[in-house]
PDB file of C-alpha atoms in Angstrom:
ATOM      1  CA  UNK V   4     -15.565 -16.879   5.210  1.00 76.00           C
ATOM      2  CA  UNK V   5     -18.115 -13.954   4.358  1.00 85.00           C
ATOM      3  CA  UNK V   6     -17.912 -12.769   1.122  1.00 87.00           C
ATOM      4  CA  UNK V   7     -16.183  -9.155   2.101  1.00 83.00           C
ATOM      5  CA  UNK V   8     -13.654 -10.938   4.252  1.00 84.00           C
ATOM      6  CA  UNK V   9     -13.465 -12.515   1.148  1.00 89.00           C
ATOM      7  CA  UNK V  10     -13.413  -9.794  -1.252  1.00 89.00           C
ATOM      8  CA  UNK V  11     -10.739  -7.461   0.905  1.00 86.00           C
ATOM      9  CA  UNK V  12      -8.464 -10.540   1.407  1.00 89.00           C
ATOM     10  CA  UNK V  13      -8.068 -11.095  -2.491  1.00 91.00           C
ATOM     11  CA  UNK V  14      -7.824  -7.133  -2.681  1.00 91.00           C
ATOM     12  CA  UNK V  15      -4.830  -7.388  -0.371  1.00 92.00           C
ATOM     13  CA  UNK V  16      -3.462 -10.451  -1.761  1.00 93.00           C
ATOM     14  CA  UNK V  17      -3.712  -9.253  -5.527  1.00 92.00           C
ATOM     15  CA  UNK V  18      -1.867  -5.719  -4.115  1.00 91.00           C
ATOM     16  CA  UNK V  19       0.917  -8.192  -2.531  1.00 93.00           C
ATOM     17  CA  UNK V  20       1.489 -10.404  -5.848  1.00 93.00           C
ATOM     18  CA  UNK V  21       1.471  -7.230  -8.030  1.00 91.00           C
ATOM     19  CA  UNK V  22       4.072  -5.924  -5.174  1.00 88.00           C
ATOM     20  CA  UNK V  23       6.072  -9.344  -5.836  1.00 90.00           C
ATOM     21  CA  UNK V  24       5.929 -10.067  -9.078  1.00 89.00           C
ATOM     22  CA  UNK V  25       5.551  -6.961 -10.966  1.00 80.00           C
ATOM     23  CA  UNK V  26       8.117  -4.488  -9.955  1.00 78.00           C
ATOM     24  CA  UNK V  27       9.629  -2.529 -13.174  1.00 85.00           C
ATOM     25  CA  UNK V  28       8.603   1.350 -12.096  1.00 87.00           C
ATOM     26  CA  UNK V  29       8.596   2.755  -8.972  1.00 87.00           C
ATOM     27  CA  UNK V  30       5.267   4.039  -9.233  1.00 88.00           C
ATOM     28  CA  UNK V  31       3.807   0.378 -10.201  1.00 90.00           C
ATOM     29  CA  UNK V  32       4.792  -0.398  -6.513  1.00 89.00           C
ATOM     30  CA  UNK V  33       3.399   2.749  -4.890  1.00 90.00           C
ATOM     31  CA  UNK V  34       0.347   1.974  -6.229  1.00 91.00           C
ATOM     32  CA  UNK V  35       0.312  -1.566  -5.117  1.00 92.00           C
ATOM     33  CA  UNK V  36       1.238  -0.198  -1.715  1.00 91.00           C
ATOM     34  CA  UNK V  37      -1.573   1.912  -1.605  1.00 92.00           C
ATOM     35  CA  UNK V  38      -4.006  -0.359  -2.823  1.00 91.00           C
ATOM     36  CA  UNK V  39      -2.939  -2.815  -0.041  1.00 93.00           C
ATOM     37  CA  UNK V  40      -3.166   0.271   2.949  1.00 93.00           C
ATOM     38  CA  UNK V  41      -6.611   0.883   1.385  1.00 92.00           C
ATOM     39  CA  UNK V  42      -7.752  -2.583   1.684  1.00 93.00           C
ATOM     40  CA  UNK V  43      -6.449  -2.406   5.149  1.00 91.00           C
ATOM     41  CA  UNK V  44      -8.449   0.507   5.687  1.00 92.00           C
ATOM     42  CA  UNK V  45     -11.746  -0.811   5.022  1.00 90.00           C
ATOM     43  CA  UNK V  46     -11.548  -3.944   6.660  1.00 90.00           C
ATOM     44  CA  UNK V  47     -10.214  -2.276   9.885  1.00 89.00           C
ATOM     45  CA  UNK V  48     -13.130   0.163   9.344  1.00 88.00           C
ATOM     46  CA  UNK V  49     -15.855  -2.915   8.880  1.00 87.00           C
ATOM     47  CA  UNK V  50     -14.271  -4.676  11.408  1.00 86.00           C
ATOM     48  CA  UNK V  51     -14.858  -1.621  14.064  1.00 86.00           C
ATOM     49  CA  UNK V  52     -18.467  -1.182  12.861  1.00 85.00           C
ATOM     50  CA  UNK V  53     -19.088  -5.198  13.254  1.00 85.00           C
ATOM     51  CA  UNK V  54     -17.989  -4.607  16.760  1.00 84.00           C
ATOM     52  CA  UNK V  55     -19.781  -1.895  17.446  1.00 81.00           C
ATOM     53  CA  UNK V  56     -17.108  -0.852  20.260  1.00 77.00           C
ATOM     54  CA  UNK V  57     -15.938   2.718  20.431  1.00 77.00           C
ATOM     55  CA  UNK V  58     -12.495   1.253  21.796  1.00 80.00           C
ATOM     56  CA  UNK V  59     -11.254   0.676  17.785  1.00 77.00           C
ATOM     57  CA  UNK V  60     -12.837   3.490  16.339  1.00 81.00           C
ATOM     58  CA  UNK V  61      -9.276   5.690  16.023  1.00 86.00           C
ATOM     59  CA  UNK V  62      -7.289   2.300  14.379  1.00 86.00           C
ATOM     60  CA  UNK V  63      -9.107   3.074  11.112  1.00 88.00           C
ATOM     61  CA  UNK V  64      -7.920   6.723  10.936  1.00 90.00           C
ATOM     62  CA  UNK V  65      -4.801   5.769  12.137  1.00 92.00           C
ATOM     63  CA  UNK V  66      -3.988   3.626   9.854  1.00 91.00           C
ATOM     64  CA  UNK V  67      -5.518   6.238   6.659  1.00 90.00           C
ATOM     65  CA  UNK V  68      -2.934   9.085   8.270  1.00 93.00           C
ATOM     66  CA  UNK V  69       0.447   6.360   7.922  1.00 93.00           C
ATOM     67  CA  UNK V  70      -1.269   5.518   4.665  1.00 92.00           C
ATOM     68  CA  UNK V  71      -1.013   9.116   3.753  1.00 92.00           C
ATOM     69  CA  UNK V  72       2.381   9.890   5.203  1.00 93.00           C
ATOM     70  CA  UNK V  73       3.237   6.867   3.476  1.00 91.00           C
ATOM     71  CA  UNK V  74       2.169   8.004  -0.054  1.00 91.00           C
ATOM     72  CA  UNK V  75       4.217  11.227   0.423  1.00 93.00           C
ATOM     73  CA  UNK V  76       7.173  10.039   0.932  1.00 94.00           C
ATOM     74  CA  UNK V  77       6.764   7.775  -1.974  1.00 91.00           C
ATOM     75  CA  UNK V  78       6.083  10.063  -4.211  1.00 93.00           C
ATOM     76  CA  UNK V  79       8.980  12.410  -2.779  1.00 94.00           C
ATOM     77  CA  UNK V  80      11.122   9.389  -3.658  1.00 90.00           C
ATOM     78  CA  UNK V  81       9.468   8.855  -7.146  1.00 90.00           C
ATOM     79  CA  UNK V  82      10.059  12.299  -8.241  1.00 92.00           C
ATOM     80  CA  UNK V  83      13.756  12.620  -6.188  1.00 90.00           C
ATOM     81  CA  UNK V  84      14.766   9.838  -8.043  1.00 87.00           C
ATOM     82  CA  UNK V  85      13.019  11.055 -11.589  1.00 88.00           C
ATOM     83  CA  UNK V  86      14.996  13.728 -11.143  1.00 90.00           C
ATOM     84  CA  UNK V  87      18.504  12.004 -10.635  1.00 86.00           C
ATOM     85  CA  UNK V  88      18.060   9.249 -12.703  1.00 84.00           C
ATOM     86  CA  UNK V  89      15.447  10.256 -15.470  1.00 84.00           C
ATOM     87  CA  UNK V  90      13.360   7.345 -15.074  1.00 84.00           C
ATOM     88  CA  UNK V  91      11.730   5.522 -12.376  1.00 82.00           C
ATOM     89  CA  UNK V  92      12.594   2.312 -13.489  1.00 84.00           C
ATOM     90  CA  UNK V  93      13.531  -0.003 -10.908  1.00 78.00           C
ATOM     91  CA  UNK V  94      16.109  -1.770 -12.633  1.00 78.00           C
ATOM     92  CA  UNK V  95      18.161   1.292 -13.633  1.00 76.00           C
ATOM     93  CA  UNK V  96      18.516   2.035 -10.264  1.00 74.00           C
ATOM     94  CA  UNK V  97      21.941   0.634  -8.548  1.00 69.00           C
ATOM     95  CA  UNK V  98      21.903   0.759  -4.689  1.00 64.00           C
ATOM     96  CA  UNK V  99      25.298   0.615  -4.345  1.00 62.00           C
ATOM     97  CA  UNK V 100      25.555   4.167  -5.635  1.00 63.00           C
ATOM     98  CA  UNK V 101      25.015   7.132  -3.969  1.00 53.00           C
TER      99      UNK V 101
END
């Protein structure tokens, strides 16, 4: 294993246990979200350059443009539910209500 397989692996793995384990605001988990998609992002991107194929070259941006779609509509959800609630703590929230 080369050491920025190695280094983008732990960056998505650390993203994934913070994910897990650590889930008490809403905007704890966006973030680990987005650190995993940008992890994502840069291997996909070294992986296309390692290649040196034109046939991946639109994965990476791709991926970046779900990433950012993805971010939106978390925050649209973060502040949505700011608004309703008045906090974005994940344990005040009850999905049983609408």
């Amino acid at each position: 294993m080369t050491p920025t397989h190695f280094a983008f692996s732990s960056a998505f793995l650390l993203g994934l246990t913070g994910l897990a384990f650590h889930r008490f605001h809403l905007l704890s988990a966006l973030l680990c979200l987005e650190g995993m998609m940008l992890s994502l992002f840069i291997a996909l991107s070294l992986w296309t350059l390692q290649l040196d194929s034109t046939n991946f070259s639109a994965s990476p941006m791709l991926l970046l443009a779900f990433s950012a779609c993805e971010a939106s509509a978390g925050l649209a959800l973060l502040v949505a539910t700011a608004r309703t609630h008045g906090t974005d703590r994940l344990q005040s929230l009850n999905l049983l209500q609408c």
